[in-house]
Amino acid sequence: GFLRDPFINFNFRLMLNTIRGLGNRSYGLILGFLIVLNLGCGSLVMNFLPDQYPRFALLDFGFFLQPVRAVHVWFYVLMLVFTLFGINISICTVEAFFRLLKTKLNRRRQIAALFCHLSIILALAAHLHEGLAGSSQQMRIGSRRINVPRIGRTKTASVTRSTHPDGSLKDTEAVLDFESANGKITKRKISYNNPAIFNSGKDQVILLHGENNPIGLILADSKGRRLPPLTLRSPLSLTGGVLSLSRIFLAQNKVLFAAVTWSTENNHRKTHFLALDRRFKGHSQVMAGPDVYTFAEILEEASIHAMVRHNPSIPYMLASVLLLGAGCALLIPWGQQRKTT
């Protein structure tokens, strides 16, 4: 046959030896150690150069390729080693499959080994798919609806922050209002360890930070009647002039103050600093024209900073976990039998 040709026979044997070498279990162990070594080097680089790596950078391979940079050399070596490891485990899987066809003893153990090999291949493929096809972006979601990709129009309904007895932040919970393309509205409560999950886990909204930002205030006249809201964009037209809000700031005594400007009809202006705290009665009033107005209520806007993640590899990860679980389950009876004999 064609194998009698010395040149073809040499190349065929070289190919077989290469495949056997790449599928060698010892090489697989060495590649595993190299992966751990590269991950350690990457952790050190990211620790000493934090400005070069934004949060969640490892979830998007595009960050390392656009553009290619020398500081990411550890990642490129890691991808090369991962590729060789994937080839190694694939060859080992094929070998395990043919070994299963030939053997008649301990088939349960051989099937378990095959399932474990397949679960590793699926896990590698899932991570590769996530890195290439997945995406992540930080978004600010306030009281006005914004479009969140693949989820719908979203707004923040409320934010609640809980603290420890010493005043330090314990947790933050936010209620989000999602409106789908068909107009259906659903509410989801999220916190630091409880993201909102959509599309069978492929899309997530992860809470990074939440707060209630002051955006305006409500004043009451001398008779206790409340005025319309006073905000940065909505000044109040009163008798004799206009009252406008310039800014809201936190003073050194940890009390919120509002800078309000009273503008008369003859263009005379006077700025007042109004304490947004009823305990400071002498500083929570402002005289505008013939009347005195008192602070009644602060207006706040609930908003969060969130990480919106898209991970299309969730089905592969689920299949990988199921295969690994099946392989472990097959090994349990074998382990018990080994122990009793």
C-alpha positions as a Python dict, from the first residue, in 0.01 Angstrom:
ca = {
    (1, 'G'): (0, 0, 0),
    (2, 'F'): (91, 367, 16),
    (3, 'L'): (263, 316, 357),
    (4, 'R'): (544, 128, 179),
    (5, 'D'): (663, 459, 39),
    (6, 'P'): (946, 565, 278),
    (7, 'F'): (851, 932, 265),
    (8, 'I'): (481, 867, 334),
    (9, 'N'): (564, 607, 601),
    (10, 'F'): (797, 855, 777),
    (11, 'N'): (538, 1132, 778),
    (12, 'F'): (265, 896, 893),
    (13, 'R'): (474, 772, 1185),
    (14, 'L'): (573, 1129, 1268),
    (15, 'M'): (205, 1226, 1279),
    (16, 'L'): (123, 930, 1504),
    (17, 'N'): (410, 1010, 1739),
    (18, 'T'): (302, 1375, 1752),
    (19, 'I'): (-55, 1277, 1838),
    (20, 'R'): (66, 1035, 2103),
    (21, 'G'): (298, 1298, 2244),
    (22, 'L'): (27, 1564, 2261),
    (23, 'G'): (-206, 1312, 2423),
    (24, 'N'): (49, 1197, 2680),
    (25, 'R'): (-93, 1218, 3033),
    (26, 'S'): (237, 1341, 3173),
    (27, 'Y'): (231, 1631, 2926),
    (28, 'G'): (-123, 1704, 3035),
    (29, 'L'): (-7, 1727, 3396),
    (30, 'I'): (279, 1958, 3297),
    (31, 'L'): (39, 2177, 3098),
    (32, 'G'): (-189, 2194, 3401),
    (33, 'F'): (100, 2321, 3615),
    (34, 'L'): (187, 2576, 3345),
    (35, 'I'): (-171, 2704, 3346),
    (36, 'V'): (-157, 2757, 3721),
    (37, 'L'): (181, 2929, 3683),
    (38, 'N'): (49, 3164, 3414),
    (39, 'L'): (-257, 3247, 3624),
    (40, 'G'): (-26, 3331, 3913),
    (41, 'C'): (184, 3556, 3692),
    (42, 'G'): (-130, 3724, 3561),
    (43, 'S'): (-251, 3789, 3917),
    (44, 'L'): (81, 3953, 4003),
    (45, 'V'): (76, 4170, 3690),
    (46, 'M'): (-282, 4281, 3756),
    (47, 'N'): (-196, 4350, 4120),
    (48, 'F'): (106, 4569, 4042),
    (49, 'L'): (-57, 4740, 3741),
    (50, 'P'): (-420, 4791, 3850),
    (51, 'D'): (-467, 5092, 3621),
    (52, 'Q'): (-410, 4871, 3317),
    (53, 'Y'): (-695, 4633, 3400),
    (54, 'P'): (-1052, 4756, 3456),
    (55, 'R'): (-1299, 4558, 3663),
    (56, 'F'): (-1422, 4234, 3505),
    (57, 'A'): (-1152, 4256, 3236),
    (58, 'L'): (-1096, 3880, 3243),
    (59, 'L'): (-1455, 3821, 3130),
    (60, 'D'): (-1394, 3981, 2790),
    (61, 'F'): (-1108, 3852, 2575),
    (62, 'G'): (-1150, 4146, 2341),
    (63, 'F'): (-989, 4368, 2602),
    (64, 'F'): (-658, 4179, 2559),
    (65, 'L'): (-670, 4181, 2179),
    (66, 'Q'): (-775, 4540, 2103),
    (67, 'P'): (-495, 4629, 2089),
    (68, 'V'): (-228, 4365, 2153),
    (69, 'R'): (6, 4493, 2425),
    (70, 'A'): (329, 4365, 2580),
    (71, 'V'): (184, 4390, 2931),
    (72, 'H'): (-65, 4116, 2837),
    (73, 'V'): (203, 3864, 2734),
    (74, 'W'): (107, 3639, 3028),
    (75, 'F'): (-245, 3614, 2885),
    (76, 'Y'): (-122, 3522, 2536),
    (77, 'V'): (101, 3250, 2682),
    (78, 'L'): (-195, 3132, 2891),
    (79, 'M'): (-411, 3100, 2578),
    (80, 'L'): (-135, 2901, 2405),
    (81, 'V'): (-102, 2664, 2700),
    (82, 'F'): (-481, 2633, 2723),
    (83, 'T'): (-491, 2541, 2352),
    (84, 'L'): (-229, 2269, 2400),
    (85, 'F'): (-416, 2147, 2708),
    (86, 'G'): (-740, 2136, 2506),
    (87, 'I'): (-568, 1927, 2236),
    (88, 'N'): (-423, 1700, 2504),
    (89, 'I'): (-756, 1640, 2677),
    (90, 'S'): (-930, 1587, 2341),
    (91, 'I'): (-683, 1315, 2242),
    (92, 'C'): (-720, 1159, 2586),
    (93, 'T'): (-1097, 1162, 2539),
    (94, 'V'): (-1074, 983, 2205),
    (95, 'E'): (-837, 732, 2363),
    (96, 'A'): (-1079, 678, 2651),
    (97, 'F'): (-1365, 621, 2404),
    (98, 'F'): (-1176, 351, 2210),
    (99, 'R'): (-1059, 196, 2537),
    (100, 'L'): (-1423, 174, 2642),
    (101, 'L'): (-1512, -7, 2319),
    (102, 'K'): (-1238, -265, 2371),
    (103, 'T'): (-1270, -337, 2742),
    (104, 'K'): (-1534, -556, 2902),
    (105, 'L'): (-1424, -514, 3264),
    (106, 'N'): (-1472, -205, 3483),
    (107, 'R'): (-1685, -40, 3214),
    (108, 'R'): (-1844, 180, 3478),
    (109, 'R'): (-1504, 326, 3560),
    (110, 'Q'): (-1423, 376, 3191),
    (111, 'I'): (-1755, 553, 3128),
    (112, 'A'): (-1695, 777, 3429),
    (113, 'A'): (-1351, 869, 3294),
    (114, 'L'): (-1502, 949, 2953),
    (115, 'F'): (-1769, 1170, 3111),
    (116, 'C'): (-1507, 1359, 3312),
    (117, 'H'): (-1297, 1419, 3002),
    (118, 'L'): (-1601, 1545, 2811),
    (119, 'S'): (-1697, 1776, 3096),
    (120, 'I'): (-1350, 1935, 3091),
    (121, 'I'): (-1368, 1988, 2713),
    (122, 'L'): (-1712, 2148, 2746),
    (123, 'A'): (-1589, 2373, 3028),
    (124, 'L'): (-1294, 2490, 2817),
    (125, 'A'): (-1523, 2552, 2519),
    (126, 'A'): (-1768, 2740, 2741),
    (127, 'H'): (-1501, 2974, 2877),
    (128, 'L'): (-1367, 3035, 2527),
    (129, 'H'): (-1717, 3111, 2401),
    (130, 'E'): (-1780, 3344, 2694),
    (131, 'G'): (-1459, 3534, 2635),
    (132, 'L'): (-1521, 3579, 2262),
    (133, 'A'): (-1900, 3617, 2242),
    (134, 'G'): (-1981, 3748, 2590),
    (135, 'S'): (-1990, 4111, 2689),
    (136, 'S'): (-1997, 4329, 2999),
    (137, 'Q'): (-2065, 4698, 3043),
    (138, 'Q'): (-2121, 4930, 3338),
    (139, 'M'): (-2439, 5134, 3335),
    (140, 'R'): (-2605, 5392, 3558),
    (141, 'I'): (-2973, 5315, 3603),
    (142, 'G'): (-3174, 5599, 3755),
    (143, 'S'): (-3541, 5688, 3791),
    (144, 'R'): (-3582, 5736, 3415),
    (145, 'R'): (-3602, 5430, 3197),
    (146, 'I'): (-3301, 5342, 2986),
    (147, 'N'): (-3257, 5058, 2740),
    (148, 'V'): (-3061, 4761, 2874),
    (149, 'P'): (-2950, 4530, 2589),
    (150, 'R'): (-3145, 4202, 2561),
    (151, 'I'): (-3344, 4282, 2877),
    (152, 'G'): (-3561, 4587, 2807),
    (153, 'R'): (-3625, 4936, 2934),
    (154, 'T'): (-3523, 4960, 3298),
    (155, 'K'): (-3540, 5207, 3585),
    (156, 'T'): (-3457, 5203, 3955),
    (157, 'A'): (-3767, 5211, 4174),
    (158, 'S'): (-3596, 5231, 4515),
    (159, 'V'): (-3264, 5183, 4694),
    (160, 'T'): (-3230, 5073, 5057),
    (161, 'R'): (-2897, 5072, 5238),
    (162, 'S'): (-2847, 4880, 5564),
    (163, 'T'): (-2560, 4949, 5803),
    (164, 'H'): (-2378, 4778, 6089),
    (165, 'P'): (-2408, 4915, 6445),
    (166, 'D'): (-2088, 5115, 6391),
    (167, 'G'): (-2240, 5289, 6088),
    (168, 'S'): (-2042, 5106, 5819),
    (169, 'L'): (-2227, 4979, 5513),
    (170, 'K'): (-2368, 4628, 5549),
    (171, 'D'): (-2564, 4576, 5228),
    (172, 'T'): (-2753, 4761, 4957),
    (173, 'E'): (-3079, 4645, 4807),
    (174, 'A'): (-3239, 4795, 4498),
    (175, 'V'): (-3575, 4733, 4335),
    (176, 'L'): (-3555, 4753, 3955),
    (177, 'D'): (-3850, 4799, 3722),
    (178, 'F'): (-3809, 4612, 3391),
    (179, 'E'): (-4031, 4671, 3089),
    (180, 'S'): (-4004, 4409, 2816),
    (181, 'A'): (-4061, 4464, 2445),
    (182, 'N'): (-4426, 4352, 2473),
    (183, 'G'): (-4494, 4606, 2750),
    (184, 'K'): (-4490, 4362, 3040),
    (185, 'I'): (-4349, 4517, 3358),
    (186, 'T'): (-4172, 4311, 3623),
    (187, 'K'): (-3995, 4414, 3942),
    (188, 'R'): (-3677, 4248, 4066),
    (189, 'K'): (-3493, 4302, 4391),
    (190, 'I'): (-3114, 4285, 4363),
    (191, 'S'): (-2828, 4320, 4611),
    (192, 'Y'): (-2451, 4273, 4611),
    (193, 'N'): (-2475, 3892, 4611),
    (194, 'N'): (-2812, 3860, 4441),
    (195, 'P'): (-2813, 3975, 4075),
    (196, 'A'): (-3116, 3991, 3850),
    (197, 'I'): (-3106, 3697, 3606),
    (198, 'F'): (-3275, 3682, 3266),
    (199, 'N'): (-3289, 3448, 2966),
    (200, 'S'): (-3203, 3133, 3163),
    (201, 'G'): (-2894, 3293, 3316),
    (202, 'K'): (-2745, 3430, 2995),
    (203, 'D'): (-2805, 3792, 3098),
    (204, 'Q'): (-2744, 3940, 3442),
    (205, 'V'): (-2769, 4278, 3609),
    (206, 'I'): (-2510, 4288, 3889),
    (207, 'L'): (-2525, 4560, 4153),
    (208, 'L'): (-2202, 4753, 4203),
    (209, 'H'): (-2325, 5056, 4398),
    (210, 'G'): (-2660, 5208, 4491),
    (211, 'E'): (-2761, 5538, 4645),
    (212, 'N'): (-3038, 5793, 4682),
    (213, 'N'): (-2923, 6123, 4532),
    (214, 'P'): (-3090, 6449, 4640),
    (215, 'I'): (-3233, 6626, 4337),
    (216, 'G'): (-3459, 6889, 4491),
    (217, 'L'): (-3674, 6995, 4783),
    (218, 'I'): (-4023, 7099, 4882),
    (219, 'L'): (-4089, 7422, 5071),
    (220, 'A'): (-4388, 7528, 5276),
    (221, 'D'): (-4512, 7883, 5318),
    (222, 'S'): (-4592, 8053, 5649),
    (223, 'K'): (-4941, 7896, 5649),
    (224, 'G'): (-4802, 7544, 5607),
    (225, 'R'): (-4907, 7506, 5245),
    (226, 'R'): (-4663, 7308, 5037),
    (227, 'L'): (-4521, 7452, 4718),
    (228, 'P'): (-4446, 7259, 4397),
    (229, 'P'): (-4109, 7079, 4389),
    (230, 'L'): (-3801, 7299, 4357),
    (231, 'T'): (-3532, 7130, 4148),
    (232, 'L'): (-3229, 7231, 3943),
    (233, 'R'): (-3444, 7240, 3630),
    (234, 'S'): (-3767, 7366, 3786),
    (235, 'P'): (-3747, 7706, 3960),
    (236, 'L'): (-4046, 7848, 4148),
    (237, 'S'): (-4224, 8166, 4039),
    (238, 'L'): (-4338, 8345, 4356),
    (239, 'T'): (-4477, 8684, 4440),
    (240, 'G'): (-4213, 8942, 4353),
    (241, 'G'): (-3957, 8713, 4185),
    (242, 'V'): (-3821, 8366, 4113),
    (243, 'L'): (-3665, 8117, 4354),
    (244, 'S'): (-3414, 7878, 4193),
    (245, 'L'): (-3200, 7592, 4321),
    (246, 'S'): (-2827, 7614, 4242),
    (247, 'R'): (-2688, 7303, 4409),
    (248, 'I'): (-2719, 7060, 4699),
    (249, 'F'): (-2405, 6976, 4895),
    (250, 'L'): (-2291, 6802, 5212),
    (251, 'A'): (-2135, 7038, 5466),
    (252, 'Q'): (-1851, 6954, 5703),
    (253, 'N'): (-2100, 6884, 5983),
    (254, 'K'): (-2253, 6607, 5765),
    (255, 'V'): (-2572, 6807, 5706),
    (256, 'L'): (-2715, 6860, 5358),
    (257, 'F'): (-2748, 7222, 5248),
    (258, 'A'): (-2919, 7369, 4945),
    (259, 'A'): (-2797, 7686, 4775),
    (260, 'V'): (-3112, 7874, 4664),
    (261, 'T'): (-3115, 8208, 4483),
    (262, 'W'): (-3393, 8464, 4510),
    (263, 'S'): (-3413, 8682, 4198),
    (264, 'T'): (-3643, 8985, 4213),
    (265, 'E'): (-3817, 9148, 3919),
    (266, 'N'): (-3554, 9425, 3907),
    (267, 'N'): (-3275, 9161, 3868),
    (268, 'H'): (-3159, 9184, 4229),
    (269, 'R'): (-3022, 8846, 4340),
    (270, 'K'): (-2947, 8699, 4680),
    (271, 'T'): (-2824, 8348, 4759),
    (272, 'H'): (-2935, 8166, 5074),
    (273, 'F'): (-2797, 7843, 5219),
    (274, 'L'): (-3083, 7632, 5343),
    (275, 'A'): (-3027, 7341, 5585),
    (276, 'L'): (-3220, 7036, 5467),
    (277, 'D'): (-3279, 6920, 5822),
    (278, 'R'): (-3576, 7017, 6038),
    (279, 'R'): (-3360, 7013, 6351),
    (280, 'F'): (-3190, 7332, 6230),
    (281, 'K'): (-3498, 7556, 6239),
    (282, 'G'): (-3302, 7879, 6222),
    (283, 'H'): (-3119, 7765, 5908),
    (284, 'S'): (-3402, 7582, 5731),
    (285, 'Q'): (-3594, 7894, 5629),
    (286, 'V'): (-3555, 8135, 5342),
    (287, 'M'): (-3720, 8474, 5293),
    (288, 'A'): (-3838, 8527, 4937),
    (289, 'G'): (-4041, 8843, 4885),
    (290, 'P'): (-4309, 8908, 5143),
    (291, 'D'): (-4320, 8553, 5281),
    (292, 'V'): (-4090, 8314, 5464),
    (293, 'Y'): (-4061, 7961, 5331),
    (294, 'T'): (-3955, 7662, 5542),
    (295, 'F'): (-3793, 7337, 5432),
    (296, 'A'): (-4052, 7056, 5435),
    (297, 'E'): (-3913, 6758, 5246),
    (298, 'I'): (-3614, 6654, 5040),
    (299, 'L'): (-3660, 6492, 4700),
    (300, 'E'): (-3433, 6202, 4616),
    (301, 'E'): (-3366, 5996, 4306),
    (302, 'A'): (-3281, 5630, 4349),
    (303, 'S'): (-3002, 5517, 4118),
    (304, 'I'): (-2754, 5233, 4090),
    (305, 'H'): (-2432, 5157, 3908),
    (306, 'A'): (-2463, 4808, 3765),
    (307, 'M'): (-2262, 4563, 3560),
    (308, 'V'): (-2473, 4420, 3276),
    (309, 'R'): (-2332, 4082, 3177),
    (310, 'H'): (-2413, 3869, 2873),
    (311, 'N'): (-2281, 3514, 2889),
    (312, 'P'): (-2408, 3287, 2606),
    (313, 'S'): (-2204, 2990, 2731),
    (314, 'I'): (-2438, 2905, 3022),
    (315, 'P'): (-2588, 2595, 2846),
    (316, 'Y'): (-2237, 2455, 2790),
    (317, 'M'): (-2145, 2510, 3153),
    (318, 'L'): (-2465, 2336, 3263),
    (319, 'A'): (-2391, 2039, 3037),
    (320, 'S'): (-2035, 2027, 3173),
    (321, 'V'): (-2158, 2019, 3532),
    (322, 'L'): (-2413, 1747, 3453),
    (323, 'L'): (-2149, 1530, 3283),
    (324, 'L'): (-1908, 1575, 3571),
    (325, 'G'): (-2182, 1490, 3820),
    (326, 'A'): (-2275, 1179, 3621),
    (327, 'G'): (-1909, 1071, 3613),
    (328, 'C'): (-1876, 1115, 3990),
    (329, 'A'): (-2202, 926, 4047),
    (330, 'L'): (-2072, 634, 3839),
    (331, 'L'): (-1756, 621, 4049),
    (332, 'I'): (-1940, 591, 4381),
    (333, 'P'): (-2052, 225, 4342),
    (334, 'W'): (-1708, 135, 4210),
    (335, 'G'): (-1542, 298, 4511),
    (336, 'Q'): (-1769, 111, 4752),
    (337, 'Q'): (-1700, -220, 4577),
    (338, 'R'): (-1324, -154, 4590),
    (339, 'K'): (-1347, -75, 4962),
    (340, 'T'): (-1531, -398, 5055),
    (341, 'T'): (-1305, -631, 4862),
}
